[in-house]
mmCIF file of N, CA and C in Angstrom:
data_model
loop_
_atom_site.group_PDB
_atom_site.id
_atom_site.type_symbol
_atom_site.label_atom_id
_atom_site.label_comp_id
_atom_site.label_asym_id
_atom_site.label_seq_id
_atom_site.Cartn_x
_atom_site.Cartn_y
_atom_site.Cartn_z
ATOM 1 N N UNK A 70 3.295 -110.256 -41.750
ATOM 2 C CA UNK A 70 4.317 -110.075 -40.748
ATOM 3 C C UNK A 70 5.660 -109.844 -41.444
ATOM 4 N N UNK A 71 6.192 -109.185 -41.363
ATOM 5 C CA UNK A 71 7.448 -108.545 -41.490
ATOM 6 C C UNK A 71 8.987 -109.242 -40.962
ATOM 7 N N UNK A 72 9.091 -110.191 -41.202
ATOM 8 C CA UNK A 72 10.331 -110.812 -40.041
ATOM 9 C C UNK A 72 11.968 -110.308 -40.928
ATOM 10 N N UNK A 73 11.799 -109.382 -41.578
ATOM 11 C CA UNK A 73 13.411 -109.137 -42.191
ATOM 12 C C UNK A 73 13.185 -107.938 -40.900
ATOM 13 N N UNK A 74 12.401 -107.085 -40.176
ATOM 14 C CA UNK A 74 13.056 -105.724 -39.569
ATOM 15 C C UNK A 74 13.889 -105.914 -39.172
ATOM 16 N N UNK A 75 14.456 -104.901 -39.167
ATOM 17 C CA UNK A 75 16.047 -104.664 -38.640
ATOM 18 C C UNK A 75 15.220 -103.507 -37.402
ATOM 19 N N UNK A 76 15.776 -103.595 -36.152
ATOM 20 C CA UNK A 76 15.697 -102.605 -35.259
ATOM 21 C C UNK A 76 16.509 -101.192 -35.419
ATOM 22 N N UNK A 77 15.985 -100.399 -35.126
ATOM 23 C CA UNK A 77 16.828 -99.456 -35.291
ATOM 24 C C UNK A 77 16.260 -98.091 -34.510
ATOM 25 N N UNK A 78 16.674 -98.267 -32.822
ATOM 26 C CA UNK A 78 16.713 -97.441 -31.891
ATOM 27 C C UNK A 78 17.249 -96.284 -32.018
ATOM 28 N N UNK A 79 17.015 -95.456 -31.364
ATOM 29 C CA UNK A 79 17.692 -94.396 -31.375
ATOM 30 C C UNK A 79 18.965 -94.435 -30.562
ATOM 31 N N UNK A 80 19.965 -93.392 -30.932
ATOM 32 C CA UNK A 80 21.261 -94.261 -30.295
ATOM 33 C C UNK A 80 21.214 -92.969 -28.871
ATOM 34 N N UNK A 81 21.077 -93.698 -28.156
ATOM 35 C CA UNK A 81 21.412 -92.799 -26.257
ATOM 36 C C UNK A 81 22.152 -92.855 -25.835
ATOM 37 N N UNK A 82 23.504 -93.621 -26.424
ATOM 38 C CA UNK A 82 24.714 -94.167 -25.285
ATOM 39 C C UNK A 82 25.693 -92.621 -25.196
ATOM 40 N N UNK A 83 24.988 -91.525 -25.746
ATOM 41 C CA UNK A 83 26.041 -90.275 -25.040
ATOM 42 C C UNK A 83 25.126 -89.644 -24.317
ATOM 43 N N UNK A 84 23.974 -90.089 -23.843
ATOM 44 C CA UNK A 84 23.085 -89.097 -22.916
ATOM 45 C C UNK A 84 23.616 -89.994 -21.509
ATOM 46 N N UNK A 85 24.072 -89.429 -20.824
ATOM 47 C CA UNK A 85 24.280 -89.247 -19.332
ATOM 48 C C UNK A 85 23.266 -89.105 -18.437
ATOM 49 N N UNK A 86 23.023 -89.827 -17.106
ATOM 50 C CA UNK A 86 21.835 -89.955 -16.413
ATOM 51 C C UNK A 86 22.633 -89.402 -15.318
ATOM 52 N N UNK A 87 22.025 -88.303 -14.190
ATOM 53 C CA UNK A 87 22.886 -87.975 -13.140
ATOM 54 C C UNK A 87 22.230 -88.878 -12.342
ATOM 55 N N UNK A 88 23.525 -89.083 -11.205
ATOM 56 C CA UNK A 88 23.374 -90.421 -10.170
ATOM 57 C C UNK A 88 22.012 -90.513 -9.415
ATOM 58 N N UNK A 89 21.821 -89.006 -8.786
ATOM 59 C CA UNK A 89 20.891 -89.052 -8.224
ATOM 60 C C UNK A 89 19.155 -89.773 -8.820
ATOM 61 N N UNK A 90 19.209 -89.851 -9.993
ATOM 62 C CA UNK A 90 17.925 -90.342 -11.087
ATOM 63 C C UNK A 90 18.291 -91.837 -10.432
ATOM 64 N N UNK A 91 19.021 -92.197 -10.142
ATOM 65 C CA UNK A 91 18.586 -93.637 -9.907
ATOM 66 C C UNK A 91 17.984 -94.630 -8.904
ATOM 67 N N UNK A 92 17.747 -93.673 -7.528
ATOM 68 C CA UNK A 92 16.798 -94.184 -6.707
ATOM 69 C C UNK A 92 14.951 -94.054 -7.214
ATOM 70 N N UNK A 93 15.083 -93.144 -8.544
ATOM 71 C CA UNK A 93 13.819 -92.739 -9.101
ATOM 72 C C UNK A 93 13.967 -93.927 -10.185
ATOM 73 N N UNK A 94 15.032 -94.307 -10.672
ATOM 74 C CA UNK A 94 14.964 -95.253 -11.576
ATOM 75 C C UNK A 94 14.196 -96.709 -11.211
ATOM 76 N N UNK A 95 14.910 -96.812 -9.703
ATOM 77 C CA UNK A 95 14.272 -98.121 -8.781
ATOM 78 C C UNK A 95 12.801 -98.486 -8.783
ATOM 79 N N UNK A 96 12.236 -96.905 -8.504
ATOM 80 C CA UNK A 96 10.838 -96.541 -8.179
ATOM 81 C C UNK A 96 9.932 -96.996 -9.333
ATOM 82 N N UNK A 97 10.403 -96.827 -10.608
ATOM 83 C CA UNK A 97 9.791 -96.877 -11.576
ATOM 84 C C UNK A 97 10.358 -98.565 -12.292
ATOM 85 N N UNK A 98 11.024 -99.024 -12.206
ATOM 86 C CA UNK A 98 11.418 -100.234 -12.056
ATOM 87 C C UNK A 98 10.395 -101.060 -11.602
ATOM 88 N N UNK A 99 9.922 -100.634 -9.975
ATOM 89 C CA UNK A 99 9.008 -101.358 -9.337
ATOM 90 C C UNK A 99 7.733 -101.455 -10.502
ATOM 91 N N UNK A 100 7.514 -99.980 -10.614
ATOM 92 C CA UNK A 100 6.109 -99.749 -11.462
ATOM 93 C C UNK A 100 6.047 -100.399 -12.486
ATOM 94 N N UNK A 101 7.143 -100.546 -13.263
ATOM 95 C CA UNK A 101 7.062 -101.500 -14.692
ATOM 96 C C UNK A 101 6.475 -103.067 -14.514
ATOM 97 N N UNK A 102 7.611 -103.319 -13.422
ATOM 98 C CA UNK A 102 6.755 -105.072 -13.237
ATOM 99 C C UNK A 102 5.340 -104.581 -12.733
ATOM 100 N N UNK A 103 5.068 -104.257 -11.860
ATOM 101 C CA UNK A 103 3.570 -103.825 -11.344
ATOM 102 C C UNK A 103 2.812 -103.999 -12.308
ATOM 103 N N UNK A 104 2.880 -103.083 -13.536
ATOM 104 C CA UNK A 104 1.783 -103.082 -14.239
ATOM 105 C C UNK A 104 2.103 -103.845 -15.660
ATOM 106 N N UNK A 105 3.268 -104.782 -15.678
ATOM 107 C CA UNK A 105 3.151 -105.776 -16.419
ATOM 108 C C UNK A 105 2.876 -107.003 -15.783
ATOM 109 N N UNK A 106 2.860 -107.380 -14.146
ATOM 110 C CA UNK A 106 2.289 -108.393 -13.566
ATOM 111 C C UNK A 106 0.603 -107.917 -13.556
ATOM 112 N N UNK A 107 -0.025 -107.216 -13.642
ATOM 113 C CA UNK A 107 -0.918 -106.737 -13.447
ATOM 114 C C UNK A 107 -1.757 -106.796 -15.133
ATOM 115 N N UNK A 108 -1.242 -106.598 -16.204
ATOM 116 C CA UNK A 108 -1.436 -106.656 -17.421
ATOM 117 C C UNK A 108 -1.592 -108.664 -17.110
ATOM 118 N N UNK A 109 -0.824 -109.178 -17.170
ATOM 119 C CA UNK A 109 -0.318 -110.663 -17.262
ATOM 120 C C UNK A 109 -1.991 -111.304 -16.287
ATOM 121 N N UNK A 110 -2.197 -110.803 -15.113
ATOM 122 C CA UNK A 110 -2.961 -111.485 -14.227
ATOM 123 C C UNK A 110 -4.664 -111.028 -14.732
ATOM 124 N N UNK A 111 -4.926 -109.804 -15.131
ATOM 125 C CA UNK A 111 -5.718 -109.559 -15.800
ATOM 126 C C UNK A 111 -5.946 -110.840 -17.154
ATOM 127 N N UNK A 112 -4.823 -111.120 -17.897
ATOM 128 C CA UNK A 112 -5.188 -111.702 -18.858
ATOM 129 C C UNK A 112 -5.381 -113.314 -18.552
ATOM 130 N N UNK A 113 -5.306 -113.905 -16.999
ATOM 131 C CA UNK A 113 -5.770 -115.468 -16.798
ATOM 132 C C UNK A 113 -4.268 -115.593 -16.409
ATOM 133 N N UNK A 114 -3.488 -115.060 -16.372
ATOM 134 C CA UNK A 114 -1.992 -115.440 -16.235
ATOM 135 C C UNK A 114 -1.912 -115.923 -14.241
ATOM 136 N N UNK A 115 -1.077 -117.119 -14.301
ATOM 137 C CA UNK A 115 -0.973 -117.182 -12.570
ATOM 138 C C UNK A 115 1.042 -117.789 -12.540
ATOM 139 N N UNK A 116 0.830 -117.711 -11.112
ATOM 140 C CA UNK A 116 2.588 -117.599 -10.809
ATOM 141 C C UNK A 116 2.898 -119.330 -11.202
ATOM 142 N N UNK A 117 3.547 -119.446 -11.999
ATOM 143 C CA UNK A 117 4.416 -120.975 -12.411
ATOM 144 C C UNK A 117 5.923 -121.184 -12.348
ATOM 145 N N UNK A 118 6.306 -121.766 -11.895
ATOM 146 C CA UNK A 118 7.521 -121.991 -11.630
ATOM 147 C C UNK A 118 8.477 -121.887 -13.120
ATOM 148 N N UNK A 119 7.990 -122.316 -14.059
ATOM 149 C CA UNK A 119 8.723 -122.424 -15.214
ATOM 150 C C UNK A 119 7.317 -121.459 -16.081
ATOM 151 N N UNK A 120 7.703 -120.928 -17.358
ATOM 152 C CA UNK A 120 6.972 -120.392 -17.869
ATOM 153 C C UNK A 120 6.561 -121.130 -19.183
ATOM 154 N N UNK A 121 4.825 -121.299 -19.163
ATOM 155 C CA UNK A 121 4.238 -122.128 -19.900
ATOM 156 C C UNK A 121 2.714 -121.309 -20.257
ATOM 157 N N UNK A 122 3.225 -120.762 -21.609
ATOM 158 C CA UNK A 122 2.294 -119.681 -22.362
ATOM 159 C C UNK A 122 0.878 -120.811 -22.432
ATOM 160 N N UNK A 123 1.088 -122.052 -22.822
ATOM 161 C CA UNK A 123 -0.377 -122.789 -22.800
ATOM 162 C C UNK A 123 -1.489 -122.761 -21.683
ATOM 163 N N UNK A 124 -0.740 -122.970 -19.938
ATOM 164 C CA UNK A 124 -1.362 -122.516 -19.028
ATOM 165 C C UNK A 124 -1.190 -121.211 -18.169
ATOM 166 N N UNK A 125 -1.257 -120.716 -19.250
ATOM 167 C CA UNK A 125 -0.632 -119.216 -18.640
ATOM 168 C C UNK A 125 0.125 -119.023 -17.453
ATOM 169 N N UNK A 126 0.947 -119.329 -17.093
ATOM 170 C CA UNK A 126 1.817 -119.665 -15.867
ATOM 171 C C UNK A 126 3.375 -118.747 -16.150
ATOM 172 N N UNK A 127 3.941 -118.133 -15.491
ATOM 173 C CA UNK A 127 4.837 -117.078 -15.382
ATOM 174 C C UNK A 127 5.771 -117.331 -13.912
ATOM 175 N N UNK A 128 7.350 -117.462 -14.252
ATOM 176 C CA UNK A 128 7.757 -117.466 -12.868
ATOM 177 C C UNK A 128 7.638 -115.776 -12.112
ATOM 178 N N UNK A 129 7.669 -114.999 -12.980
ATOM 179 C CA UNK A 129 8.279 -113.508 -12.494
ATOM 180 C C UNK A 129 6.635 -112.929 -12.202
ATOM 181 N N UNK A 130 5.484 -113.937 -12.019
ATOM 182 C CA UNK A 130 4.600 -112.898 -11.300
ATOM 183 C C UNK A 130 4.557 -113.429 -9.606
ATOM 184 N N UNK A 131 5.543 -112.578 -9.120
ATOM 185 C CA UNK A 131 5.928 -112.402 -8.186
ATOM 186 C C UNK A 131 6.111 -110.775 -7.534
ATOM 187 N N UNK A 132 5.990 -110.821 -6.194
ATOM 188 C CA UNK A 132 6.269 -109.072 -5.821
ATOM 189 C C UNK A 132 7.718 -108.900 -6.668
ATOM 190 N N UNK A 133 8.425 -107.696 -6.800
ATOM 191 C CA UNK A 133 9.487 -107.097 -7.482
ATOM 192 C C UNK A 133 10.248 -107.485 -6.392
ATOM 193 N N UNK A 134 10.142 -107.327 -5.173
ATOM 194 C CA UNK A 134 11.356 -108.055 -4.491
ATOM 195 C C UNK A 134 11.799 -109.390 -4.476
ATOM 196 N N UNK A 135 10.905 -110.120 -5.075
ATOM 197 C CA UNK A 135 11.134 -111.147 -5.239
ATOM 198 C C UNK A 135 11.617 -111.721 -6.377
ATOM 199 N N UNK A 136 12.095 -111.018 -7.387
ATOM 200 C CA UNK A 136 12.382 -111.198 -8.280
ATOM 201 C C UNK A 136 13.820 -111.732 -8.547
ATOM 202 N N UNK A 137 14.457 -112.746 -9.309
ATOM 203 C CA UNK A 137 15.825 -112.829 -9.743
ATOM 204 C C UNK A 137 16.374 -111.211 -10.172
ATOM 205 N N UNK A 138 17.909 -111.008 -9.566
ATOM 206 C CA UNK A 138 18.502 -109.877 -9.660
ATOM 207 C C UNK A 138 18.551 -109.615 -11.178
ATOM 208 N N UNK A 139 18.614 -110.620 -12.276
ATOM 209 C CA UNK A 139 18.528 -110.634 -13.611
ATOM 210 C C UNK A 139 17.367 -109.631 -14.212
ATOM 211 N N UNK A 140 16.369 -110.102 -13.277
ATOM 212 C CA UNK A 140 14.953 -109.711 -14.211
ATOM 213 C C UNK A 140 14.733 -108.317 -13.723
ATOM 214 N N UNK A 141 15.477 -107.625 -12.263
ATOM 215 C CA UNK A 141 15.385 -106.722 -11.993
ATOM 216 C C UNK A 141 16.073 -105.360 -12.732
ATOM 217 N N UNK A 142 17.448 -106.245 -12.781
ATOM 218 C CA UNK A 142 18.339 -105.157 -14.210
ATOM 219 C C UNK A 142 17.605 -105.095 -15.479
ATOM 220 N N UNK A 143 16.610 -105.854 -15.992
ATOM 221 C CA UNK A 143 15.731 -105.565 -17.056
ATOM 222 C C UNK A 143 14.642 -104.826 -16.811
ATOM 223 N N UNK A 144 14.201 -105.052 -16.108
ATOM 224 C CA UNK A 144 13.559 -103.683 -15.572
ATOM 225 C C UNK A 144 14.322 -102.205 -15.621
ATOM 226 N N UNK A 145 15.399 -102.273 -14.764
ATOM 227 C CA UNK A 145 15.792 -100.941 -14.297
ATOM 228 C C UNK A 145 16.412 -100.687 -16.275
ATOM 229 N N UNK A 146 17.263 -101.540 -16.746
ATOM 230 C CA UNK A 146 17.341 -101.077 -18.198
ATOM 231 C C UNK A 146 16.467 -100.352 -19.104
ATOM 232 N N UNK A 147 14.934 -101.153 -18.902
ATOM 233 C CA UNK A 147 14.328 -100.617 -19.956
ATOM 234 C C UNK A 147 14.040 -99.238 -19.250
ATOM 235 N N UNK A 148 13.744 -98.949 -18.274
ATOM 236 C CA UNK A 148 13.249 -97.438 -17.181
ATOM 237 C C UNK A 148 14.642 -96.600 -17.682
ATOM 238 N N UNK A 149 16.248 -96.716 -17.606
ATOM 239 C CA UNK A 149 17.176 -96.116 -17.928
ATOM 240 C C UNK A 149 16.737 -95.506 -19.495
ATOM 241 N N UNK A 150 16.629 -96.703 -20.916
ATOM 242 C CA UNK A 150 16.915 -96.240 -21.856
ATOM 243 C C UNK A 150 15.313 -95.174 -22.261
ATOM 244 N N UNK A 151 14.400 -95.799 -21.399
ATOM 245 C CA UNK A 151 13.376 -95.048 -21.557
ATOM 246 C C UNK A 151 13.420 -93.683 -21.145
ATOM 247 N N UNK A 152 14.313 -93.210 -20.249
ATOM 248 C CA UNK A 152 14.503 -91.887 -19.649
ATOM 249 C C UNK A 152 15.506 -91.195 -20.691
ATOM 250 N N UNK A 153 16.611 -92.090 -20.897
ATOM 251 C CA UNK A 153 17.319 -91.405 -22.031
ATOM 252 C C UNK A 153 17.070 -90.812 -23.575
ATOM 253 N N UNK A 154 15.792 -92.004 -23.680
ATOM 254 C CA UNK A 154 15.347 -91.547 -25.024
ATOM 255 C C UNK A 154 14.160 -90.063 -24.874
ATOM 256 N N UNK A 155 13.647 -89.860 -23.961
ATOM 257 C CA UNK A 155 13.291 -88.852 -23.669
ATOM 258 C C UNK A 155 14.283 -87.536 -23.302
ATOM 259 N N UNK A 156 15.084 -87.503 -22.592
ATOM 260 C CA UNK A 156 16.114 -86.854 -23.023
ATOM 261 C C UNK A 156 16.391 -86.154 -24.190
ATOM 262 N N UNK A 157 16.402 -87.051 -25.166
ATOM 263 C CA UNK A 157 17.299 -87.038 -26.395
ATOM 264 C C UNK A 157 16.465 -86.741 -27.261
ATOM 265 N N UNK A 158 14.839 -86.961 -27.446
ATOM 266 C CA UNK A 158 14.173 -86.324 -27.917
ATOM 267 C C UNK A 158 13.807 -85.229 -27.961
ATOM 268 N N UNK A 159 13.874 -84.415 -26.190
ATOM 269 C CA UNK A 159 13.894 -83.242 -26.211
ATOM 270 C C UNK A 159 14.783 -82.706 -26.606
ATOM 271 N N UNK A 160 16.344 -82.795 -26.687
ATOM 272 C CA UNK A 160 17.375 -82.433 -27.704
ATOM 273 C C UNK A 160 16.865 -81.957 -28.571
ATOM 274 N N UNK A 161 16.493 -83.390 -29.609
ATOM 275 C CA UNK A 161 15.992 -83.346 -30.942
ATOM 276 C C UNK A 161 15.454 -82.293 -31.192
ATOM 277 N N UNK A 162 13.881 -82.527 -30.564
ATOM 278 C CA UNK A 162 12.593 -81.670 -30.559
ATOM 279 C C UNK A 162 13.094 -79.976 -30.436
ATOM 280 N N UNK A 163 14.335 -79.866 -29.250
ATOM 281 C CA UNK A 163 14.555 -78.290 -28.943
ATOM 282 C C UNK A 163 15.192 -77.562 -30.137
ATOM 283 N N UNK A 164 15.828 -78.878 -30.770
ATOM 284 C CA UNK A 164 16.918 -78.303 -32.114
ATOM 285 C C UNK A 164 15.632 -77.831 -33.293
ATOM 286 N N UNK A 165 14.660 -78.590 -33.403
ATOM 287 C CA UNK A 165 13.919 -78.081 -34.448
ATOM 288 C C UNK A 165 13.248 -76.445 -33.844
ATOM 289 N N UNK A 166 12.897 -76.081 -32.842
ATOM 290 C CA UNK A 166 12.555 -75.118 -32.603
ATOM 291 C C UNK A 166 13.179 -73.916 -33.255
#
C-alpha cells in the first residue's frame, strides 16, 4: 500500500457548466446514491442510524430525498466534477487530433 500518494486531479476549475446541465446534474445525483445504496445493500449493508462498518449499518441508505442536504451536495459535486472532467478531456483528446 502506498500511503505517501499525493492526489493529483486534473484541474477543471476553468471548465464552465451551463445552468441549464443542472437539473440533469440532480438526475444523476439521484443515480449515484441509487447505485451506491444499491452496491452497499447487495453487500449485507442495512439502514443504521450511526455508521458501523462491523454491522454493516449506514445512515445514508435511505431514498435520496431523504438524505441530509450535506450528503446531497456530495453527490451533486462528484456528478459536477465528473462532467467537467469529461469536458476537459475532450479538450485534451481534440487537441491531440
Amino acid at each position: 500500500m502506498n500511503i505517501s500518494n499525493i492526489p493529483k486531479p486534473l484541474d477543471t476549475g476553468k471548465i464552465e457548466l451551463p445552468h441549464d446541465l443542472m437539473d440533469i446534474v440532480e438526475q444523476v445525483a439521484v443515480n449515484v446514491h441509487e447505485a451506491w445504496a444499491a452496491g452497499r445493500k447487495a453487500d449485507g449493508w442495512k439502514y443504521g442510524p450511526n455508521r458501523d462498518d462491523n454491522r454493516k449499518e449506514h445512515p445514508c441508505l435511505v431514498p435520496y430525498g431523504e438524505l441530509p442536504e450535506s450528503e446531497k451536495e456530495y453527490d451533486r459535486q462528484t456528478v459536477i466534477e465528473t462532467i467537467k472532467t469529461i469536458v476537459l478531456l475532450g479538450k485534451i483528446n481534440g487537441e491531440k487530433e
